Coordinates of C-alpha atoms in Angstrom, one line a residue:
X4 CA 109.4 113.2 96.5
X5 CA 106.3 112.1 94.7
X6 CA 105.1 108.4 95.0
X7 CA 102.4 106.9 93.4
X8 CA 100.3 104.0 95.7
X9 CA 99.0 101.4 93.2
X10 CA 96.8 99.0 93.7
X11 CA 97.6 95.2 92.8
X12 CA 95.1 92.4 93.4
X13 CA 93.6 90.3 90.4
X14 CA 93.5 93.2 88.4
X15 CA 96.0 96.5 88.8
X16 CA 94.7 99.9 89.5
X17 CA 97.6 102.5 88.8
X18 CA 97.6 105.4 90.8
X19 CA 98.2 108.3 88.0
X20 CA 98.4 111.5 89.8
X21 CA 100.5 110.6 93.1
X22 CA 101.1 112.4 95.9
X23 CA 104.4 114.7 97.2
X24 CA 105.4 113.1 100.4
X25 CA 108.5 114.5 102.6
X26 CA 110.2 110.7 103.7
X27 CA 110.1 107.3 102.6
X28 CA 108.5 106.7 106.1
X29 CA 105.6 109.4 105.3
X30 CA 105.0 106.8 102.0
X31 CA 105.0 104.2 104.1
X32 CA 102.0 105.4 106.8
X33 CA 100.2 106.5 103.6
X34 CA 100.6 103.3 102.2
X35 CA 99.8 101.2 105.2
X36 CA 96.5 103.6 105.6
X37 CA 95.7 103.5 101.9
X38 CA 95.6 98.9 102.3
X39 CA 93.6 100.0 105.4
X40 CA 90.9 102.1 103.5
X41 CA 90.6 99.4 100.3
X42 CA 90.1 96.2 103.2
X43 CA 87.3 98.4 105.1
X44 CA 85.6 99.5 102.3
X45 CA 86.1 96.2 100.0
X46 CA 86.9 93.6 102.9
X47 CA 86.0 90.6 100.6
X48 CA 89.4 91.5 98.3
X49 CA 91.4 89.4 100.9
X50 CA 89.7 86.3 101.1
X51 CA 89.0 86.3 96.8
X52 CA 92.1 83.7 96.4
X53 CA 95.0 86.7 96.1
X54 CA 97.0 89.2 98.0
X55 CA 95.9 92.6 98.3
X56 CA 99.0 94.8 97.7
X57 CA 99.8 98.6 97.4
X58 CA 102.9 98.8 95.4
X59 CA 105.0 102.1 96.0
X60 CA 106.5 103.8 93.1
X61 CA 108.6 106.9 92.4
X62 CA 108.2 109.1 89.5
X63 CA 109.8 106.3 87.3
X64 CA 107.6 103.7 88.2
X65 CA 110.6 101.9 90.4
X66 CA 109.0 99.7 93.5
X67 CA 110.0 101.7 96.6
X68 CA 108.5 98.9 98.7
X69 CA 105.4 96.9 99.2
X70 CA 102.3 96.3 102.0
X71 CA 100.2 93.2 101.3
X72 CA 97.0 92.0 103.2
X73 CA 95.5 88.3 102.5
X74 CA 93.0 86.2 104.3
X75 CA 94.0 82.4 105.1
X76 CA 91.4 80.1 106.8
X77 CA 92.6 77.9 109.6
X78 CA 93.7 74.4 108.6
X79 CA 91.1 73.1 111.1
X80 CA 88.0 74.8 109.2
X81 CA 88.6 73.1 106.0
X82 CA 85.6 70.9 105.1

C-alpha cells in the first residue's frame, strides 16, 4: 500500500511522492521515525505554540492515523 507522511505544524508540508509500505504497522514505525527526524533536526517546532504532526494518508488522501509531538512548560516555570 502507498502512504504519504505529511507534515502539519503552522504551515503543511504534503508529502507528494509517498512511499509503498507492506502493513499499516510498517506506516506507523516510519511515521513515528519521520516526527523523530523533523524534532532532531528542527527541535524548536515543538515548543513554537503548536503540535508537530505527521498525518498518514493513503493514495486518496484519507487520514490513516496520526503522531503528534508538542512541548509544554511546567506550570511551576511560568513567570
Amino acid at each position: 500500500m502507498k502512504c504519504f507522511f505529511n507534515l502539519a505544524t503552522l504551515t503543511y508540508d504534503p508529502d507528494l511522492l509517498g512511499v509503498e509500505v507492506a502493513t499499516i504497522e510498517e506506516a506507523r514505525i516510519k511515521a513515528a521515525r519521520y516526527l523523530g527526524e523533523v524534532i532532531r533536526d528542527r527541535p524548536g517546532m515543538v515548543w513554537a505554540g503548536e503540535e508537530v504532526r505527521i498525518e498518514v494518508t493513503n493514495k486518496k488522501q484519507v487520514v490513516l492515523f496520526t503522531v503528534a509531538a508538542f512541548g509544554m512548560d511546567a506550570s511551576s516555570t511560568a513567570a
